[in-house]
């Protein structure tokens, strides 16, 4: 039973990073009604950006991290303004947009592969002296920082979406883009800003992922998609609280499987959850949660 | 009942030879229409005549290939919707006329997106027209009834203090009792000096209320002018004649 | 040089059959499958393992793990290909039954992407499935002089595939598929079981992918996860989009232009020829750019499908993006 509690606690830690990524993926879907298949590549990109600023340009570490997050935000905003937006306005179908973002993801993945030539690298987040041991799990200081960061980011995002004019406009676009335009909301500008915000969150998620694994390689983001997509779908797309709940469930299932079944076939968890969601509750958990939480 | 048109009043919305739709399928084939200050103009026509398309083309949701369009002598062609709203146009779509997951107050805030500071003063001006709404400001729009949604949509459109309101079938999907409330509201708005361009299926009702009417069939205006004297037979005949 | 030409020919046939199969799914049936290359890989694995059989003397001890399969004999040639097709077909039924249940078509497409990523990790990580990341090698060629005869054999398979796909496209069944692709709601209203039709194209397309995989491994003799990374799926999409979605001849042209032409041209770029490690990166970045470019500039491809009414044919009900809304409006308003 102790092991169960330990894995519960550890799941909160792993869910922190996952929920940041799932929230960003989910919000991008809600705002532009597309699945961003370049999302894994965008996570990888933020790690490489930090590596570039820190190891190659030689900027001080935490400044490099900040620049990488900013870069990630700008990249997402650019992707929305110059790629996704124009295709949507042309009337491209959801399928075409999936192929477009898939292509972009491939371009990023292999552009990084060809451009950097380093198979893997490490970002020195440090904080290992703070390590806490809980059963078979080990938490580093950096991971605890990530949990705190996730809480702050989520609270900030919720405040943005519910308390500010811009955030309400983002929710209005999620509800009905055409009506938002006809009400006087500059939909293109707000969409770009929304993507910028999701890009910042993506960048932080990518770097938090790098902090929790010892080495970064080109597949770090795409492998993580196996957890992000099921977490976002389980939570219900477009819902912050849903994405967080979904991330907790996925992390817990992942860790319990690891403890009680073994790491064999652990990779199947995401797919299994996704299958259950699609068969039983295609809208995800958000339908339940929004009643209690006021939704988002 | 409204009086006859005062043609000395300035033109607010002017449309000339508007062709809109797509390169392969134009839907409007040269529409001429104008709306003067404080008057109500009704556009009626059979299904698929291009009534909703006309409003969407005015707002810039559909590409306009030919023609002229101006609001208060400002060329409104090829603009984004938010620019038209900033130049005094308000719009109530036929379906999806509120943001369901936003509260009533948030819906109203979206109506003054460009001028957030005027929110309180605009609320003070608009809410007295809709006494039902003021008591449900914190409620989510998704739980409102059809009639309440239409009223909220109208209030939201009025928040930007428009000179002209474009209404796309405001009576659609509503019970007869609610429809008459909507008509009352339109008359009230018209009397307060706002110009109205109303697209309607219920030709009889709206032609009796409006100052002028236009019959749109197959993407063309086939009859226009003061509509108080039009008979339903005459209008219905036009629908059938031109539809084939 | 002769070997190089043989390789290009086999590669071309392999991409052409892959393209035709994807075209059946995406071009004809309107089913988007990001896991398509998985079925190609399954075809290659099964085709390779059945050809290897239990003839332990022929393969290095490194591959002992695969003999968990304990195949008693190695199969004679056409049966290796057939077994690859059958295994991929059976697996497709399972995947398709779940994926095609999705409420929205793009949810299903997303799920195929997850299926691919999961299976890729699984096959790589568990050695007693297909020998993990090491993969299989030493697969014998079915013909005695592969340099000469294998391309001819491959072209034979292409001819069979071409005739099959052509017959399907022209049949009443193909016309129903097109109607489902363009207006799934209308086809459903006419009593067509949309899900059954989509499942059938999903299976047919994946079987063709497996055929192509079994064909390729008979020539190159080795197969491992390095040969089927997710970017490979993009190459096939690119072939269909550049060639002309829905047009079989266009897809074969796309296989020559993208699959063979661009892949080979990259090798001769001056910057790349001095640094062979760059080849895959440059190839895939280039193919990604070409795919997006074609979708923007010439979405219907080099040889557009005949009689297509709409430039963006795959309209999906339930989408609320601005453009789709407008297109739906147009359709509604255009009906007189």
PDB file of N, CA and C in Angstrom, chain C residues 178-270:
ATOM      1  N   UNK C 178     -16.504   7.214 -53.630  1.00  0.00           N
ATOM      2  CA  UNK C 178     -16.327   8.635 -53.954  1.00  0.00           C
ATOM      3  C   UNK C 178     -17.449   9.471 -53.369  1.00  0.00           C
ATOM      4  N   UNK C 179     -18.669   8.926 -53.437  1.00  0.00           N
ATOM      5  CA  UNK C 179     -19.793   9.688 -52.893  1.00  0.00           C
ATOM      6  C   UNK C 179     -19.630   9.835 -51.387  1.00  0.00           C
ATOM      7  N   UNK C 180     -19.099   8.789 -50.726  1.00  0.00           N
ATOM      8  CA  UNK C 180     -18.887   8.873 -49.280  1.00  0.00           C
ATOM      9  C   UNK C 180     -17.806   9.895 -48.970  1.00  0.00           C
ATOM     10  N   UNK C 181     -16.764   9.904 -49.805  1.00  0.00           N
ATOM     11  CA  UNK C 181     -15.678  10.852 -49.588  1.00  0.00           C
ATOM     12  C   UNK C 181     -16.197  12.283 -49.678  1.00  0.00           C
ATOM     13  N   UNK C 182     -17.054  12.553 -50.693  1.00  0.00           N
ATOM     14  CA  UNK C 182     -17.464  13.933 -50.891  1.00  0.00           C
ATOM     15  C   UNK C 182     -18.596  14.349 -49.961  1.00  0.00           C
ATOM     16  N   UNK C 183     -19.558  13.485 -49.755  1.00  0.00           N
ATOM     17  CA  UNK C 183     -20.677  13.831 -48.886  1.00  0.00           C
ATOM     18  C   UNK C 183     -21.050  12.632 -48.027  1.00  0.00           C
ATOM     19  N   UNK C 184     -20.277  12.370 -46.953  1.00  0.00           N
ATOM     20  CA  UNK C 184     -20.582  11.183 -46.140  1.00  0.00           C
ATOM     21  C   UNK C 184     -22.010  11.206 -45.583  1.00  0.00           C
ATOM     22  N   UNK C 185     -22.469  12.417 -45.232  1.00  0.00           N
ATOM     23  CA  UNK C 185     -23.818  12.512 -44.663  1.00  0.00           C
ATOM     24  C   UNK C 185     -24.867  12.111 -45.688  1.00  0.00           C
ATOM     25  N   UNK C 186     -24.673  12.599 -46.940  1.00  0.00           N
ATOM     26  CA  UNK C 186     -25.640  12.290 -47.983  1.00  0.00           C
ATOM     27  C   UNK C 186     -25.618  10.796 -48.304  1.00  0.00           C
ATOM     28  N   UNK C 187     -24.408  10.222 -48.369  1.00  0.00           N
ATOM     29  CA  UNK C 187     -24.302   8.791 -48.667  1.00  0.00           C
ATOM     30  C   UNK C 187     -24.978   7.967 -47.575  1.00  0.00           C
ATOM     31  N   UNK C 188     -24.798   8.401 -46.321  1.00  0.00           N
ATOM     32  CA  UNK C 188     -25.434   7.686 -45.217  1.00  0.00           C
ATOM     33  C   UNK C 188     -26.951   7.786 -45.328  1.00  0.00           C
ATOM     34  N   UNK C 189     -27.418   8.965 -45.743  1.00  0.00           N
ATOM     35  CA  UNK C 189     -28.861   9.155 -45.874  1.00  0.00           C
ATOM     36  C   UNK C 189     -29.429   8.263 -46.964  1.00  0.00           C
ATOM     37  N   UNK C 190     -28.591   7.910 -47.958  1.00  0.00           N
ATOM     38  CA  UNK C 190     -29.050   7.028 -49.030  1.00  0.00           C
ATOM     39  C   UNK C 190     -28.936   5.559 -48.646  1.00  0.00           C
ATOM     40  N   UNK C 191     -28.607   5.314 -47.391  1.00  0.00           N
ATOM     41  CA  UNK C 191     -28.611   3.936 -46.915  1.00  0.00           C
ATOM     42  C   UNK C 191     -27.279   3.230 -47.050  1.00  0.00           C
ATOM     43  N   UNK C 192     -26.200   3.950 -47.386  1.00  0.00           N
ATOM     44  CA  UNK C 192     -24.888   3.306 -47.474  1.00  0.00           C
ATOM     45  C   UNK C 192     -24.265   3.256 -46.086  1.00  0.00           C
ATOM     46  N   UNK C 193     -23.750   2.104 -45.731  1.00  0.00           N
ATOM     47  CA  UNK C 193     -23.108   1.986 -44.431  1.00  0.00           C
ATOM     48  C   UNK C 193     -21.690   2.540 -44.524  1.00  0.00           C
ATOM     49  N   UNK C 194     -21.560   3.805 -44.145  1.00  0.00           N
ATOM     50  CA  UNK C 194     -20.306   4.526 -44.344  1.00  0.00           C
ATOM     51  C   UNK C 194     -19.157   3.813 -43.648  1.00  0.00           C
ATOM     52  N   UNK C 195     -19.405   3.332 -42.432  1.00  0.00           N
ATOM     53  CA  UNK C 195     -18.319   2.731 -41.669  1.00  0.00           C
ATOM     54  C   UNK C 195     -17.808   1.445 -42.332  1.00  0.00           C
ATOM     55  N   UNK C 196     -18.706   0.640 -42.884  1.00  0.00           N
ATOM     56  CA  UNK C 196     -18.275  -0.589 -43.562  1.00  0.00           C
ATOM     57  C   UNK C 196     -17.448  -0.278 -44.800  1.00  0.00           C
ATOM     58  N   UNK C 197     -17.906   0.702 -45.564  1.00  0.00           N
ATOM     59  CA  UNK C 197     -17.153   1.066 -46.766  1.00  0.00           C
ATOM     60  C   UNK C 197     -15.769   1.578 -46.393  1.00  0.00           C
ATOM     61  N   UNK C 198     -15.709   2.400 -45.341  1.00  0.00           N
ATOM     62  CA  UNK C 198     -14.414   2.947 -44.941  1.00  0.00           C
ATOM     63  C   UNK C 198     -13.496   1.855 -44.420  1.00  0.00           C
ATOM     64  N   UNK C 199     -14.075   0.928 -43.662  1.00  0.00           N
ATOM     65  CA  UNK C 199     -13.264  -0.182 -43.153  1.00  0.00           C
ATOM     66  C   UNK C 199     -12.685  -0.968 -44.329  1.00  0.00           C
ATOM     67  N   UNK C 200     -13.504  -1.168 -45.367  1.00  0.00           N
ATOM     68  CA  UNK C 200     -13.018  -1.974 -46.490  1.00  0.00           C
ATOM     69  C   UNK C 200     -11.863  -1.274 -47.216  1.00  0.00           C
ATOM     70  N   UNK C 201     -11.921   0.060 -47.383  1.00  0.00           N
ATOM     71  CA  UNK C 201     -10.779   0.722 -48.044  1.00  0.00           C
ATOM     72  C   UNK C 201      -9.566   0.739 -47.128  1.00  0.00           C
ATOM     73  N   UNK C 202      -9.825   0.841 -45.839  1.00  0.00           N
ATOM     74  CA  UNK C 202      -8.717   0.830 -44.877  1.00  0.00           C
ATOM     75  C   UNK C 202      -7.955  -0.497 -45.007  1.00  0.00           C
ATOM     76  N   UNK C 203      -8.711  -1.595 -45.068  1.00  0.00           N
ATOM     77  CA  UNK C 203      -8.081  -2.915 -45.166  1.00  0.00           C
ATOM     78  C   UNK C 203      -7.388  -3.076 -46.521  1.00  0.00           C
ATOM     79  N   UNK C 204      -8.100  -2.720 -47.589  1.00  0.00           N
ATOM     80  CA  UNK C 204      -7.528  -2.898 -48.930  1.00  0.00           C
ATOM     81  C   UNK C 204      -6.219  -2.116 -49.058  1.00  0.00           C
ATOM     82  N   UNK C 205      -6.240  -0.857 -48.617  1.00  0.00           N
ATOM     83  CA  UNK C 205      -5.033  -0.029 -48.713  1.00  0.00           C
ATOM     84  C   UNK C 205      -3.886  -0.625 -47.916  1.00  0.00           C
ATOM     85  N   UNK C 206      -4.170  -1.056 -46.696  1.00  0.00           N
ATOM     86  CA  UNK C 206      -3.112  -1.610 -45.852  1.00  0.00           C
ATOM     87  C   UNK C 206      -2.554  -2.909 -46.414  1.00  0.00           C
ATOM     88  N   UNK C 207      -3.411  -3.710 -47.067  1.00  0.00           N
ATOM     89  CA  UNK C 207      -2.934  -4.944 -47.698  1.00  0.00           C
ATOM     90  C   UNK C 207      -1.964  -4.606 -48.828  1.00  0.00           C
ATOM     91  N   UNK C 208      -2.264  -3.535 -49.559  1.00  0.00           N
ATOM     92  CA  UNK C 208      -1.352  -3.143 -50.637  1.00  0.00           C
ATOM     93  C   UNK C 208      -0.026  -2.664 -50.064  1.00  0.00           C
ATOM     94  N   UNK C 209      -0.091  -1.964 -48.924  1.00  0.00           N
ATOM     95  CA  UNK C 209       1.152  -1.540 -48.273  1.00  0.00           C
ATOM     96  C   UNK C 209       1.985  -2.749 -47.891  1.00  0.00           C
ATOM     97  N   UNK C 210       1.308  -3.784 -47.370  1.00  0.00           N
ATOM     98  CA  UNK C 210       2.032  -4.993 -46.960  1.00  0.00           C
ATOM     99  C   UNK C 210       2.642  -5.691 -48.171  1.00  0.00           C
ATOM    100  N   UNK C 211       1.891  -5.722 -49.266  1.00  0.00           N
ATOM    101  CA  UNK C 211       2.421  -6.309 -50.506  1.00  0.00           C
ATOM    102  C   UNK C 211       3.707  -5.599 -50.901  1.00  0.00           C
ATOM    103  N   UNK C 212       3.654  -4.277 -50.862  1.00  0.00           N
ATOM    104  CA  UNK C 212       4.820  -3.490 -51.239  1.00  0.00           C
ATOM    105  C   UNK C 212       6.001  -3.777 -50.306  1.00  0.00           C
ATOM    106  N   UNK C 213       5.714  -3.908 -49.005  1.00  0.00           N
ATOM    107  CA  UNK C 213       6.778  -4.197 -48.034  1.00  0.00           C
ATOM    108  C   UNK C 213       7.410  -5.560 -48.284  1.00  0.00           C
ATOM    109  N   UNK C 214       6.550  -6.559 -48.539  1.00  0.00           N
ATOM    110  CA  UNK C 214       7.063  -7.906 -48.786  1.00  0.00           C
ATOM    111  C   UNK C 214       7.912  -7.929 -50.056  1.00  0.00           C
ATOM    112  N   UNK C 215       7.490  -7.105 -51.015  1.00  0.00           N
ATOM    113  CA  UNK C 215       8.220  -7.014 -52.282  1.00  0.00           C
ATOM    114  C   UNK C 215       9.603  -6.406 -52.059  1.00  0.00           C
ATOM    115  N   UNK C 216       9.647  -5.348 -51.265  1.00  0.00           N
ATOM    116  CA  UNK C 216      10.913  -4.642 -51.075  1.00  0.00           C
ATOM    117  C   UNK C 216      11.922  -5.507 -50.320  1.00  0.00           C
ATOM    118  N   UNK C 217      11.460  -6.212 -49.284  1.00  0.00           N
ATOM    119  CA  UNK C 217      12.434  -6.966 -48.484  1.00  0.00           C
ATOM    120  C   UNK C 217      12.990  -8.144 -49.279  1.00  0.00           C
ATOM    121  N   UNK C 218      12.243  -8.648 -50.253  1.00  0.00           N
ATOM    122  CA  UNK C 218      12.769  -9.704 -51.107  1.00  0.00           C
ATOM    123  C   UNK C 218      13.984  -9.244 -51.893  1.00  0.00           C
ATOM    124  N   UNK C 219      14.098  -7.941 -52.078  1.00  0.00           N
ATOM    125  CA  UNK C 219      15.222  -7.399 -52.836  1.00  0.00           C
ATOM    126  C   UNK C 219      16.342  -6.914 -51.920  1.00  0.00           C
ATOM    127  N   UNK C 220      15.980  -6.123 -50.894  1.00  0.00           N
ATOM    128  CA  UNK C 220      17.039  -5.551 -50.059  1.00  0.00           C
ATOM    129  C   UNK C 220      17.474  -6.505 -48.955  1.00  0.00           C
ATOM    130  N   UNK C 221      16.618  -7.475 -48.583  1.00  0.00           N
ATOM    131  CA  UNK C 221      17.047  -8.556 -47.702  1.00  0.00           C
ATOM    132  C   UNK C 221      17.108  -8.246 -46.227  1.00  0.00           C
ATOM    133  N   UNK C 222      16.965  -6.985 -45.807  1.00  0.00           N
ATOM    134  CA  UNK C 222      17.057  -6.652 -44.377  1.00  0.00           C
ATOM    135  C   UNK C 222      15.990  -5.634 -44.009  1.00  0.00           C
ATOM    136  N   UNK C 223      15.580  -5.683 -42.743  1.00  0.00           N
ATOM    137  CA  UNK C 223      14.521  -4.768 -42.315  1.00  0.00           C
ATOM    138  C   UNK C 223      14.634  -4.513 -40.814  1.00  0.00           C
ATOM    139  N   UNK C 224      14.579  -3.261 -40.391  1.00  0.00           N
ATOM    140  CA  UNK C 224      14.632  -2.923 -38.967  1.00  0.00           C
ATOM    141  C   UNK C 224      13.897  -1.598 -38.758  1.00  0.00           C
ATOM    142  N   UNK C 225      13.617  -1.223 -37.504  1.00  0.00           N
ATOM    143  CA  UNK C 225      12.877   0.023 -37.268  1.00  0.00           C
ATOM    144  C   UNK C 225      13.523   1.246 -37.916  1.00  0.00           C
ATOM    145  N   UNK C 226      14.827   1.202 -38.141  1.00  0.00           N
ATOM    146  CA  UNK C 226      15.461   2.334 -38.817  1.00  0.00           C
ATOM    147  C   UNK C 226      14.879   2.547 -40.213  1.00  0.00           C
ATOM    148  N   UNK C 227      14.322   1.473 -40.794  1.00  0.00           N
ATOM    149  CA  UNK C 227      13.805   1.569 -42.159  1.00  0.00           C
ATOM    150  C   UNK C 227      12.385   2.120 -42.220  1.00  0.00           C
ATOM    151  N   UNK C 228      11.760   2.237 -41.075  1.00  0.00           N
ATOM    152  CA  UNK C 228      10.360   2.709 -41.161  1.00  0.00           C
ATOM    153  C   UNK C 228      10.022   3.742 -40.095  1.00  0.00           C
ATOM    154  N   UNK C 229      10.826   4.784 -40.013  1.00  0.00           N
ATOM    155  CA  UNK C 229      10.513   5.875 -39.096  1.00  0.00           C
ATOM    156  C   UNK C 229       9.287   6.636 -39.593  1.00  0.00           C
ATOM    157  N   UNK C 230       8.700   7.426 -38.684  1.00  0.00           N
ATOM    158  CA  UNK C 230       7.416   8.026 -39.037  1.00  0.00           C
ATOM    159  C   UNK C 230       7.499   8.950 -40.246  1.00  0.00           C
ATOM    160  N   UNK C 231       8.670   9.501 -40.522  1.00  0.00           N
ATOM    161  CA  UNK C 231       8.788  10.399 -41.667  1.00  0.00           C
ATOM    162  C   UNK C 231       8.526   9.677 -42.976  1.00  0.00           C
ATOM    163  N   UNK C 232       8.725   8.346 -42.990  1.00  0.00           N
ATOM    164  CA  UNK C 232       8.480   7.594 -44.228  1.00  0.00           C
ATOM    165  C   UNK C 232       7.023   7.718 -44.667  1.00  0.00           C
ATOM    166  N   UNK C 233       6.115   7.801 -43.673  1.00  0.00           N
ATOM    167  CA  UNK C 233       4.702   7.971 -44.018  1.00  0.00           C
ATOM    168  C   UNK C 233       4.508   9.234 -44.835  1.00  0.00           C
ATOM    169  N   UNK C 234       5.288  10.274 -44.468  1.00  0.00           N
ATOM    170  CA  UNK C 234       5.174  11.546 -45.183  1.00  0.00           C
ATOM    171  C   UNK C 234       5.541  11.376 -46.647  1.00  0.00           C
ATOM    172  N   UNK C 235       6.545  10.538 -46.925  1.00  0.00           N
ATOM    173  CA  UNK C 235       6.944  10.335 -48.320  1.00  0.00           C
ATOM    174  C   UNK C 235       5.757   9.818 -49.128  1.00  0.00           C
ATOM    175  N   UNK C 236       5.012   8.874 -48.546  1.00  0.00           N
ATOM    176  CA  UNK C 236       3.879   8.309 -49.280  1.00  0.00           C
ATOM    177  C   UNK C 236       2.777   9.358 -49.462  1.00  0.00           C
ATOM    178  N   UNK C 237       2.517  10.140 -48.411  1.00  0.00           N
ATOM    179  CA  UNK C 237       1.526  11.224 -48.554  1.00  0.00           C
ATOM    180  C   UNK C 237       1.969  12.183 -49.643  1.00  0.00           C
ATOM    181  N   UNK C 238       3.252  12.490 -49.650  1.00  0.00           N
ATOM    182  CA  UNK C 238       3.781  13.406 -50.638  1.00  0.00           C
ATOM    183  C   UNK C 238       3.575  12.850 -52.047  1.00  0.00           C
ATOM    184  N   UNK C 239       3.798  11.550 -52.212  1.00  0.00           N
ATOM    185  CA  UNK C 239       3.609  10.914 -53.520  1.00  0.00           C
ATOM    186  C   UNK C 239       2.176  11.117 -54.004  1.00  0.00           C
ATOM    187  N   UNK C 240       1.219  10.902 -53.101  1.00  0.00           N
ATOM    188  CA  UNK C 240      -0.191  11.020 -53.493  1.00  0.00           C
ATOM    189  C   UNK C 240      -0.553  12.483 -53.764  1.00  0.00           C
ATOM    190  N   UNK C 241      -0.061  13.394 -52.923  1.00  0.00           N
ATOM    191  CA  UNK C 241      -0.439  14.798 -53.079  1.00  0.00           C
ATOM    192  C   UNK C 241       0.239  15.422 -54.299  1.00  0.00           C
ATOM    193  N   UNK C 242       1.517  15.147 -54.471  1.00  0.00           N
ATOM    194  CA  UNK C 242       2.227  15.707 -55.630  1.00  0.00           C
ATOM    195  C   UNK C 242       1.690  15.091 -56.916  1.00  0.00           C
ATOM    196  N   UNK C 243       1.468  13.785 -56.903  1.00  0.00           N
ATOM    197  CA  UNK C 243       0.993  13.121 -58.110  1.00  0.00           C
ATOM    198  C   UNK C 243      -0.415  13.549 -58.474  1.00  0.00           C
ATOM    199  N   UNK C 244      -1.290  13.617 -57.512  1.00  0.00           N
ATOM    200  CA  UNK C 244      -2.681  13.969 -57.771  1.00  0.00           C
ATOM    201  C   UNK C 244      -3.588  13.028 -57.025  1.00  0.00           C
ATOM    202  N   UNK C 245      -4.124  13.530 -55.943  1.00  0.00           N
ATOM    203  CA  UNK C 245      -4.978  12.712 -55.098  1.00  0.00           C
ATOM    204  C   UNK C 245      -6.185  12.218 -55.890  1.00  0.00           C
ATOM    205  N   UNK C 246      -6.426  10.920 -55.817  1.00  0.00           N
ATOM    206  CA  UNK C 246      -7.584  10.356 -56.503  1.00  0.00           C
ATOM    207  C   UNK C 246      -7.282   9.913 -57.926  1.00  0.00           C
ATOM    208  N   UNK C 247      -6.093  10.241 -58.432  1.00  0.00           N
ATOM    209  CA  UNK C 247      -5.739   9.860 -59.797  1.00  0.00           C
ATOM    210  C   UNK C 247      -4.617   8.819 -59.747  1.00  0.00           C
ATOM    211  N   UNK C 248      -4.930   7.582 -60.162  1.00  0.00           N
ATOM    212  CA  UNK C 248      -3.953   6.503 -60.029  1.00  0.00           C
ATOM    213  C   UNK C 248      -2.704   6.733 -60.866  1.00  0.00           C
ATOM    214  N   UNK C 249      -2.910   7.252 -62.089  1.00  0.00           N
ATOM    215  CA  UNK C 249      -1.752   7.516 -62.940  1.00  0.00           C
ATOM    216  C   UNK C 249      -0.876   8.591 -62.292  1.00  0.00           C
ATOM    217  N   UNK C 250      -1.550   9.596 -61.720  1.00  0.00           N
ATOM    218  CA  UNK C 250      -0.825  10.667 -61.040  1.00  0.00           C
ATOM    219  C   UNK C 250       0.011  10.112 -59.891  1.00  0.00           C
ATOM    220  N   UNK C 251      -0.558   9.157 -59.162  1.00  0.00           N
ATOM    221  CA  UNK C 251       0.159   8.591 -58.016  1.00  0.00           C
ATOM    222  C   UNK C 251       1.414   7.848 -58.477  1.00  0.00           C
ATOM    223  N   UNK C 252       1.301   7.114 -59.591  1.00  0.00           N
ATOM    224  CA  UNK C 252       2.476   6.409 -60.114  1.00  0.00           C
ATOM    225  C   UNK C 252       3.536   7.428 -60.545  1.00  0.00           C
ATOM    226  N   UNK C 253       3.070   8.513 -61.153  1.00  0.00           N
ATOM    227  CA  UNK C 253       3.995   9.594 -61.509  1.00  0.00           C
ATOM    228  C   UNK C 253       4.647  10.169 -60.252  1.00  0.00           C
ATOM    229  N   UNK C 254       3.816  10.362 -59.208  1.00  0.00           N
ATOM    230  CA  UNK C 254       4.338  10.881 -57.937  1.00  0.00           C
ATOM    231  C   UNK C 254       5.399   9.962 -57.360  1.00  0.00           C
ATOM    232  N   UNK C 255       5.193   8.638 -57.509  1.00  0.00           N
ATOM    233  CA  UNK C 255       6.174   7.683 -57.002  1.00  0.00           C
ATOM    234  C   UNK C 255       7.510   7.872 -57.711  1.00  0.00           C
ATOM    235  N   UNK C 256       7.438   8.158 -59.012  1.00  0.00           N
ATOM    236  CA  UNK C 256       8.680   8.357 -59.765  1.00  0.00           C
ATOM    237  C   UNK C 256       9.330   9.690 -59.381  1.00  0.00           C
ATOM    238  N   UNK C 257       8.491  10.744 -59.267  1.00  0.00           N
ATOM    239  CA  UNK C 257       9.042  12.083 -59.035  1.00  0.00           C
ATOM    240  C   UNK C 257       9.541  12.231 -57.602  1.00  0.00           C
ATOM    241  N   UNK C 258       8.684  11.901 -56.619  1.00  0.00           N
ATOM    242  CA  UNK C 258       9.057  12.115 -55.217  1.00  0.00           C
ATOM    243  C   UNK C 258       9.842  10.925 -54.675  1.00  0.00           C
ATOM    244  N   UNK C 259       9.242   9.725 -54.814  1.00  0.00           N
ATOM    245  CA  UNK C 259       9.844   8.538 -54.198  1.00  0.00           C
ATOM    246  C   UNK C 259      11.233   8.246 -54.726  1.00  0.00           C
ATOM    247  N   UNK C 260      11.368   8.288 -56.053  1.00  0.00           N
ATOM    248  CA  UNK C 260      12.667   7.964 -56.641  1.00  0.00           C
ATOM    249  C   UNK C 260      13.439   9.241 -56.960  1.00  0.00           C
ATOM    250  N   UNK C 261      12.786  10.158 -57.684  1.00  0.00           N
ATOM    251  CA  UNK C 261      13.482  11.347 -58.192  1.00  0.00           C
ATOM    252  C   UNK C 261      14.113  12.176 -57.096  1.00  0.00           C
ATOM    253  N   UNK C 262      13.301  12.656 -56.156  1.00  0.00           N
ATOM    254  CA  UNK C 262      13.840  13.565 -55.134  1.00  0.00           C
ATOM    255  C   UNK C 262      14.792  12.835 -54.209  1.00  0.00           C
ATOM    256  N   UNK C 263      14.405  11.617 -53.825  1.00  0.00           N
ATOM    257  CA  UNK C 263      15.283  10.858 -52.939  1.00  0.00           C
ATOM    258  C   UNK C 263      16.662  10.666 -53.543  1.00  0.00           C
ATOM    259  N   UNK C 264      16.720  10.412 -54.836  1.00  0.00           N
ATOM    260  CA  UNK C 264      18.013  10.155 -55.467  1.00  0.00           C
ATOM    261  C   UNK C 264      18.743  11.438 -55.796  1.00  0.00           C
ATOM    262  N   UNK C 265      17.968  12.474 -56.192  1.00  0.00           N
ATOM    263  CA  UNK C 265      18.593  13.741 -56.572  1.00  0.00           C
ATOM    264  C   UNK C 265      19.373  14.322 -55.394  1.00  0.00           C
ATOM    265  N   UNK C 266      18.818  14.138 -54.175  1.00  0.00           N
ATOM    266  CA  UNK C 266      19.454  14.707 -52.985  1.00  0.00           C
ATOM    267  C   UNK C 266      20.888  14.192 -52.836  1.00  0.00           C
ATOM    268  N   UNK C 267      21.080  12.928 -53.187  1.00  0.00           N
ATOM    269  CA  UNK C 267      22.393  12.315 -53.012  1.00  0.00           C
ATOM    270  C   UNK C 267      23.450  13.056 -53.834  1.00  0.00           C
ATOM    271  N   UNK C 268      23.013  13.656 -54.934  1.00  0.00           N
ATOM    272  CA  UNK C 268      23.984  14.301 -55.827  1.00  0.00           C
ATOM    273  C   UNK C 268      24.197  15.782 -55.539  1.00  0.00           C
ATOM    274  N   UNK C 269      23.461  16.317 -54.541  1.00  0.00           N
ATOM    275  CA  UNK C 269      23.711  17.717 -54.173  1.00  0.00           C
ATOM    276  C   UNK C 269      25.155  17.840 -53.673  1.00  0.00           C
ATOM    277  N   UNK C 270      25.871  18.896 -54.094  1.00  0.00           N
ATOM    278  CA  UNK C 270      27.280  19.015 -53.702  1.00  0.00           C
ATOM    279  C   UNK C 270      27.488  19.001 -52.185  1.00  0.00           C
TER     280      UNK C 270
END
